[in-house]
């Protein structure tokens, strides 16, 4: 079995590479990543020691590079993590989100179709459903919830989902889509809530909480996302969408206070700042379908997962320092060039 993992040098992609190498050591893996600011080749150093793992530096939007790779490798499965993933950046500059998340997905779909890939899996997000009211804890996103996006990021991801489903219907392509809630864990780039707060708390800096801090996210430890995707690509039904989430809703302010308590820093570091434009109020996944069809359940409780995550950042301060100094980008440039 040969699997293409796009975006494997980013947060979830990196965790997925290690999850799969451990779970299916006999498979062959090719990671394709263009190493944007969110990609970090250092993440994959251990994986690259494995003879079954290869890295290729290229963009999913580069049709020539994509075609060349598919022609050479004869993939069985494609798992597309590659994306611009940060909502705040999409508000600042939507165009790269359209280019990567929509046009890049289209290029992968075309190549998967041309070369007869047996399964194309699109890694999507619960943000395609928009948001839920804070005062209706009885409401959840199901796979039937209408697409109703808020940000340029979620709109680009929804477009990619629609394209993927259109290829399934029109060309009878064997696709699946997963829509997951907020992930946390090792290797998350320090622009997202949890690593931002850990980093700032450790440095005694103010912790910027958007708006009133009462927005709700449904947190899932990253390995649980990986186990769900592993099940879907092997046993999921073609043409289906699967929601992934573990009923773990928390207000942002609760998450921030948990981090402060764990690292032993005072709540006086909390600073309320201007709200995000169009800020989604609440996300909450109903994972009944993936549980009923594939037997998936999350294994990591938030109390354990947040401890593991904070400990990882404490034990890997060099990883964070490398990002803030910009050294990782230089490494991506010089070392990444060797994998072109
Ligand atoms: P990330 O930003 O940490 O990583 C994205 C990776 O994609 C990086 O390695 C980057 O270099 C690479 N990339 C970007 N543009 C590329 C291109 N044109 N060609 C090749 N590689 C490119 O993102 P993440 O948080 O790991 O998210 C991965 C996927 O999961 C995304 O599709 C995202 O929409 C989805 N998702 C994320 C979450 C979450 O909580 N982080 C939840 C649900 C779904
Ligand atoms: O739900 C899945 C999505 O989760 C993924 O599709 C996205 O790729 C991922 O980035 C994430 O989106 P969010 O916008 O929910 O994540 P973020 O970490 O940016 O923000 C989480 C919440 O915390 C959100 O309500 C905004 C708030 N926030 C965020 C930052 C970075 C703050 O209050 N302060 C901050 O500094």
Coordinates of C-alpha atoms and ligand atoms in Angstrom, one line a residue:
X1 CA 0.0 0.0 0.0
X2 CA 1.4 3.4 -1.0
X3 CA 0.0 6.6 0.6
X4 CA 0.5 10.2 -0.4
X5 CA 0.2 12.5 2.6
X6 CA 0.0 16.2 1.5
X7 CA 0.7 18.9 4.1
X8 CA 2.6 16.4 6.2
X9 CA 5.1 18.9 7.5
X10 CA 2.3 20.8 9.3
X11 CA 0.7 20.2 12.7
X12 CA -1.9 17.4 12.0
X13 CA 0.0 16.0 8.9
X14 CA 3.1 15.5 11.0
X15 CA 1.2 13.7 13.7
X16 CA -0.5 11.6 11.0
X17 CA 2.8 10.6 9.5
X18 CA 4.1 9.3 12.8
X19 CA 0.7 7.7 13.6
X20 CA 0.7 5.8 10.3
X21 CA 4.4 4.8 10.4
X22 CA 3.7 3.1 13.8
X23 CA 0.3 1.6 12.9
X24 CA 1.2 0.4 9.4
X25 CA 5.0 0.1 9.3
X26 CA 4.8 -2.0 6.1
X27 CA 3.1 0.7 4.0
X28 CA 5.1 3.2 1.9
X29 CA 4.6 6.9 2.4
X30 CA 5.3 10.0 0.4
X31 CA 4.8 13.3 2.1
X32 CA 4.4 16.3 -0.3
X33 CA 4.5 19.7 1.3
X34 CA 5.5 23.1 -0.1
X35 CA 6.9 24.2 3.3
X36 CA 5.0 27.4 3.8
X37 CA 5.4 29.3 7.0
X38 CA 3.3 26.5 8.7
X39 CA 5.4 23.6 7.5
X40 CA 8.6 22.6 9.3
X41 CA 10.9 20.0 7.9
X42 CA 12.4 19.5 11.4
X43 CA 9.1 17.8 12.3
X44 CA 9.8 15.0 9.9
X45 CA 13.5 14.3 10.7
X46 CA 12.7 11.0 12.6
X47 CA 10.3 9.9 9.9
X48 CA 12.9 10.5 7.2
X49 CA 15.1 7.9 8.9
X50 CA 12.6 5.3 7.9
X51 CA 13.2 3.7 4.4
X52 CA 9.5 3.6 3.8
X53 CA 9.1 7.3 4.1
X54 CA 9.9 9.9 1.5
X55 CA 9.5 13.7 1.3
X56 CA 8.9 15.8 -1.7
X57 CA 8.9 19.6 -1.6
X58 CA 6.2 20.8 -4.0
X59 CA 2.9 22.6 -4.0
X60 CA -0.4 20.9 -4.5
X61 CA -1.3 23.8 -6.8
X62 CA 1.6 23.0 -9.1
X63 CA -0.2 20.8 -11.6
X64 CA 3.0 19.8 -13.4
X65 CA 4.7 18.7 -10.1
X66 CA 1.6 16.9 -9.0
X67 CA 1.2 15.0 -12.3
X68 CA 4.9 14.1 -12.3
X69 CA 4.7 12.7 -8.8
X70 CA 1.5 10.7 -9.4
X71 CA 3.0 9.3 -12.6
X72 CA 6.1 8.1 -10.8
X73 CA 4.6 6.8 -7.6
X74 CA 1.4 5.0 -8.4
X75 CA -0.4 5.9 -5.1
X76 CA -3.2 3.7 -3.7
X77 CA -4.5 6.3 -1.3
X78 CA -4.2 10.2 -1.1
X79 CA -4.8 12.0 2.1
X80 CA -5.0 15.8 1.6
X81 CA -4.0 17.8 4.7
X82 CA -2.3 20.6 2.7
X83 CA -4.1 23.9 3.3
X84 CA -3.8 27.4 4.5
X85 CA -5.4 26.7 7.9
X86 CA -5.6 29.9 10.0
X87 CA -8.8 31.9 10.1
X88 CA -7.1 35.2 11.1
X89 CA -4.8 35.0 8.1
X90 CA -7.7 34.3 5.8
X91 CA -9.4 37.5 7.1
X92 CA -6.2 39.5 6.3
X93 CA -5.5 37.9 2.9
X94 CA -8.1 35.5 1.4
X95 CA -6.5 34.9 -2.0
X96 CA -3.8 32.3 -1.0
X97 CA -6.6 30.4 0.7
X98 CA -8.5 30.2 -2.6
X99 CA -5.4 29.2 -4.5
X100 CA -4.2 26.4 -2.1
X101 CA -7.4 25.1 -0.6
X102 CA -9.6 25.2 -3.7
X103 CA -7.2 25.1 -6.8
X104 CA -4.8 22.8 -5.0
X105 CA -7.5 20.3 -4.1
X106 CA -8.7 20.4 -7.7
X107 CA -5.2 19.6 -8.9
X108 CA -5.0 16.6 -6.6
X109 CA -8.5 15.4 -7.6
X110 CA -7.6 15.5 -11.2
X111 CA -4.4 13.6 -10.7
X112 CA -6.1 11.1 -8.5
X113 CA -8.7 10.5 -11.2
X114 CA -6.1 10.3 -14.0
X115 CA -4.0 7.8 -12.2
X116 CA -6.8 5.7 -10.8
X117 CA -6.1 6.3 -7.0
X118 CA -8.2 3.8 -5.0
X119 CA -9.2 6.3 -2.3
X120 CA -8.9 10.1 -2.2
X121 CA -9.5 11.5 1.3
X122 CA -10.2 15.2 1.8
X123 CA -9.3 16.4 5.3
X124 CA -12.0 19.1 6.0
X125 CA -13.3 21.0 9.0
X126 CA -16.4 21.5 11.1
X127 CA -16.1 25.2 10.2
X128 CA -17.9 24.4 6.9
X129 CA -21.1 24.3 9.0
X130 CA -20.7 27.8 10.3
X131 CA -21.5 28.2 14.0
X132 CA -24.1 27.2 16.6
X133 CA -25.7 29.5 19.2
X134 CA -24.0 29.5 22.6
X135 CA -27.4 29.2 24.4
X136 CA -28.5 26.0 22.6
X137 CA -26.3 23.3 24.0
X138 CA -28.7 20.7 22.6
X139 CA -27.7 21.5 19.0
X140 CA -24.8 19.8 17.2
X141 CA -23.3 19.6 13.7
X142 CA -24.3 16.4 11.9
X143 CA -23.3 15.4 8.4
X144 CA -26.7 16.7 7.3
X145 CA -26.2 20.3 8.7
X146 CA -26.2 22.7 5.8
X147 CA -22.9 24.3 4.7
X148 CA -23.0 27.9 5.9
X149 CA -19.6 29.4 6.2
X150 CA -18.3 32.5 8.0
X151 CA -14.7 33.2 7.0
X152 CA -12.7 33.1 3.8
X153 CA -10.9 30.0 5.3
X154 CA -14.1 28.0 5.9
X155 CA -15.5 29.1 2.6
X156 CA -12.4 27.8 0.8
X157 CA -12.6 24.5 2.7
X158 CA -16.3 24.2 1.9
X159 CA -15.6 24.8 -1.8
X160 CA -13.0 22.0 -1.7
X161 CA -15.6 19.7 -0.1
X162 CA -18.2 20.4 -2.8
X163 CA -15.6 19.9 -5.5
X164 CA -14.6 16.5 -4.0
X165 CA -18.3 15.4 -3.8
X166 CA -18.8 16.6 -7.4
X167 CA -15.9 14.4 -8.5
X168 CA -17.5 11.4 -6.7
X169 CA -20.8 11.9 -8.4
X170 CA -19.7 13.0 -11.9
X171 CA -16.6 10.8 -12.3
X172 CA -17.5 8.1 -9.9
X173 CA -14.3 8.7 -8.0
X174 CA -13.8 6.8 -4.7
X175 CA -13.6 9.8 -2.2
X176 CA -14.2 10.3 1.4
X177 CA -14.3 13.5 3.5
X178 CA -13.8 14.1 7.2
X179 CA -14.9 17.2 9.1
X180 CA -13.1 17.5 12.4
X181 CA -13.4 19.9 15.3
X182 CA -10.5 21.8 16.8
X183 CA -7.3 19.8 17.3
X184 CA -4.6 20.2 19.9
X185 CA -1.3 18.4 20.6
X186 CA 2.4 18.4 19.7
X187 CA 3.8 20.4 16.7
X188 CA 0.9 22.9 16.5
X189 CA 2.2 26.2 15.0
X190 CA 2.2 29.0 17.6
X191 CA -0.5 31.1 15.9
X192 CA -3.4 28.9 17.1
X193 CA -5.1 29.4 20.5
X194 CA -3.4 26.6 22.6
X195 CA 0.3 27.0 21.5
X196 CA -0.1 30.8 21.5
X197 CA -1.3 30.8 25.1
X198 CA 1.3 28.2 26.3
X199 CA 4.1 30.2 24.7
X200 CA 3.0 33.6 26.1
X201 CA 2.3 32.2 29.6
X202 CA 5.8 30.6 29.7
X203 CA 7.3 34.1 28.7
X204 CA 5.1 36.0 31.2
X205 CA 3.5 37.9 28.3
X206 CA -0.2 39.0 28.1
X207 CA -2.6 36.3 26.8
X208 CA -4.8 37.9 24.1
X209 CA -8.3 36.5 24.5
X210 CA -10.6 37.7 21.6
X211 CA -13.9 39.4 22.6
X212 CA -15.4 38.1 25.8
X213 CA -13.7 34.7 25.8
X214 CA -17.0 32.9 25.8
X215 CA -16.8 31.4 22.3
X216 CA -16.9 27.6 22.4
X217 CA -14.7 25.1 20.6
X218 CA -14.9 21.3 20.6
X219 CA -11.4 20.1 21.3
X220 CA -9.9 16.8 20.1
X221 CA -6.4 15.4 20.8
X222 CA -4.7 15.2 17.5
X223 CA -4.0 11.4 17.7
X224 CA -7.7 10.8 17.9
X225 CA -8.1 12.7 14.6
X226 CA -5.4 10.5 13.1
X227 CA -7.1 7.3 14.3
X228 CA -10.4 8.4 12.7
X229 CA -8.8 9.2 9.4
X230 CA -7.0 5.8 9.4
X231 CA -10.4 4.1 9.9
X232 CA -12.1 6.1 7.2
X233 CA -9.5 5.5 4.5
X234 CA -9.6 1.8 5.1
X235 CA -13.2 1.2 6.0
X236 CA -15.2 4.3 5.3
X237 CA -17.9 4.2 2.6
X238 CA -17.1 5.8 -0.7
X239 CA -18.7 9.2 -1.3
X240 CA -19.4 9.7 2.4
X241 CA -18.7 12.5 4.8
X242 CA -17.7 11.7 8.4
X243 CA -17.8 14.2 11.3
X244 CA -15.0 13.8 13.9
X245 CA -15.3 15.2 17.4
X246 CA -15.3 14.0 21.0
X247 CA -18.0 16.0 22.8
X248 CA -15.4 18.1 24.5
X249 CA -16.7 21.6 24.3
X250 CA -14.9 24.4 26.2
X251 CA -15.2 28.1 26.3
X252 CA -11.9 29.8 25.2
X253 CA -11.5 31.4 28.6
X254 CA -11.7 28.0 30.3
X255 CA -8.9 26.6 28.1
X256 CA -6.7 29.7 28.8
X257 CA -7.2 29.4 32.6
X258 CA -6.4 25.6 32.5
X259 CA -3.1 26.4 30.7
X260 CA -2.2 29.2 33.2
X261 CA -2.9 26.8 36.1
X262 CA -0.9 24.0 34.6
X263 CA 2.2 26.2 34.0
X264 CA 1.8 28.0 37.3
X265 CA 1.2 31.5 36.0
X266 CA -1.3 34.1 37.2
X267 CA -4.7 34.9 35.6
X268 CA -3.7 38.6 35.6
X269 CA -1.9 37.8 32.4
X270 CA -5.2 37.4 30.6
X271 CA -6.0 40.4 28.4
X272 CA -9.2 40.8 26.5
X273 CA -8.6 42.2 23.0
X274 CA -10.6 43.2 20.0
X275 CA -12.8 40.3 18.7
X276 CA -12.1 38.4 15.5
X277 CA -14.3 39.7 12.6
X278 CA -17.2 37.3 12.0
X279 CA -16.1 35.3 15.0
X280 CA -17.9 31.9 15.1
X281 CA -19.7 31.4 18.4
X282 CA -19.7 27.7 19.0
X283 CA -18.7 24.5 17.3
X284 CA -19.9 21.1 18.5
X285 CA -19.7 17.9 16.6
X286 CA -22.1 15.0 16.7
X287 CA -19.8 12.0 16.0
X288 CA -22.7 9.4 15.9
X289 CA -22.1 8.3 12.3
X290 CA -18.4 7.5 12.6
X291 CA -19.0 5.8 15.9
X292 CA -21.9 3.7 14.5
X293 CA -20.3 2.8 11.2
X294 CA -16.6 2.5 12.0
X295 CA -16.6 2.0 15.8
X296 CA -14.5 5.2 16.3
X297 CA -14.3 6.8 19.7
X298 CA -11.7 9.3 21.0
X299 CA -9.2 7.9 23.5
X300 CA -7.8 11.0 25.1
X301 CA -9.7 13.1 27.7
X302 CA -9.0 16.8 27.6
X303 CA -7.5 16.8 31.1
X304 CA -4.9 14.3 29.9
X305 CA -4.4 15.7 26.4
X306 CA -3.8 19.2 27.6
X307 CA -1.2 17.9 30.1
X308 CA 0.5 15.9 27.3
X309 CA 0.5 19.0 25.1
X310 CA 1.9 21.4 27.6
X311 CA 4.6 18.9 28.6
X312 CA 5.5 18.5 24.9
X313 CA 6.0 22.3 24.5
X314 CA 7.9 22.4 27.8
X315 CA 10.2 19.6 26.6
X316 CA 10.6 21.0 23.1
X317 CA 11.4 24.7 23.7
X318 CA 14.0 24.5 21.0
X319 CA 11.3 23.7 18.5
X320 CA 9.4 26.9 19.5
X321 CA 12.6 29.0 19.7
X322 CA 13.6 27.9 16.2
X323 CA 10.2 29.2 14.9
X324 CA 10.5 32.5 16.6
X325 CA 14.1 33.1 15.5
X326 CA 13.1 32.2 11.9
X327 CA 15.8 29.5 11.8
X328 CA 13.2 26.9 10.8
X329 CA 12.4 28.8 7.7
X330 CA 16.1 28.9 6.7
X331 CA 16.3 25.2 7.3
X332 CA 13.2 24.6 5.2
X333 CA 14.8 26.6 2.4
X334 CA 18.2 24.9 2.4
X335 CA 17.2 21.3 3.4
X336 CA 13.8 21.4 1.7
X337 CA 15.6 22.3 -1.6
X338 CA 17.3 18.8 -1.5
X339 CA 13.8 17.2 -1.8
X340 CA 12.6 19.2 -4.8
Ligands
LIG1 P1 -1.1 23.6 9.3 O1 -1.3 25.0 8.9 O2 -0.4 23.3 10.6 O3 -0.3 22.8 8.2 C1 -0.6 22.9 6.8 C2 0.5 22.2 6.0 O4 0.2 22.3 4.7 C3 1.9 22.9 6.2 O5 2.9 21.9 6.4 C4 2.1 23.7 4.9 O6 3.5 23.8 4.6 C5 1.4 22.8 4.0 N1 0.9 23.5 2.8 C6 0.3 24.7 2.7 N2 0.1 25.1 1.4 C7 0.5 24.0 0.7 C8 0.6 23.8 -0.7 N3 0.1 24.7 -1.6 N4 1.1 22.6 -1.2 C9 1.6 21.7 -0.3 N5 1.6 21.9 1.0 C10 1.1 23.1 1.5 O7 -2.5 23.0 9.3 P2 -3.2 21.9 10.3 O8 -3.7 22.5 11.5 O9 -2.2 20.8 10.4 O10 -4.4 21.4 9.4 C11 -4.2 20.4 8.4 C12 -5.5 20.2 7.7 O11 -6.6 19.8 8.6 C13 -6.1 21.4 7.0 O12 -6.6 21.0 5.8 C14 -7.1 22.0 7.9 O13 -8.1 22.7 7.2 C15 -7.7 20.7 8.5 N6 -8.2 20.8 9.9 C16 -7.5 21.4 10.9 C17 -8.0 21.4 12.2 C18 -7.2 22.1 13.3 O14 -7.8 22.2 14.4 N7 -6.0 22.4 13.2 C19 -9.3 20.9 12.4 C20 -10.0 20.3 11.4 C21 -9.4 20.3 10.1
LIG2 O1 -12.7 23.8 14.1 C1 -11.7 23.4 13.3 C2 -10.8 24.6 13.0 O2 -10.1 24.9 14.2 C3 -9.8 24.3 11.9 O3 -10.4 24.1 10.7 C4 -8.8 25.5 11.7 O4 -7.8 25.1 10.8 C5 -8.1 25.7 13.1 O5 -7.3 26.8 13.0 C6 -9.2 26.0 14.2 O6 -9.9 27.2 13.9 P1 -10.2 28.2 15.1 O7 -10.4 29.6 14.5 O8 -11.3 27.7 16.0 O9 -8.8 28.1 15.9 P2 -7.9 29.2 16.6 O10 -6.9 28.5 17.4 O11 -7.4 30.3 15.7 O12 -8.9 29.9 17.7 C7 -9.6 29.1 18.6 C8 -10.5 30.1 19.4 O13 -9.7 30.9 20.2 C9 -11.3 31.0 18.5 O14 -12.6 31.3 19.2 C10 -10.5 32.3 18.5 C11 -9.8 32.3 19.9 N1 -8.5 33.0 20.0 C12 -7.5 32.5 19.1 C13 -6.3 33.1 19.2 C14 -5.2 32.6 18.2 C15 -8.2 33.9 21.0 O15 -9.1 34.2 21.8 N2 -7.0 34.4 21.0 C16 -6.0 34.0 20.2 O16 -4.8 34.6 20.3

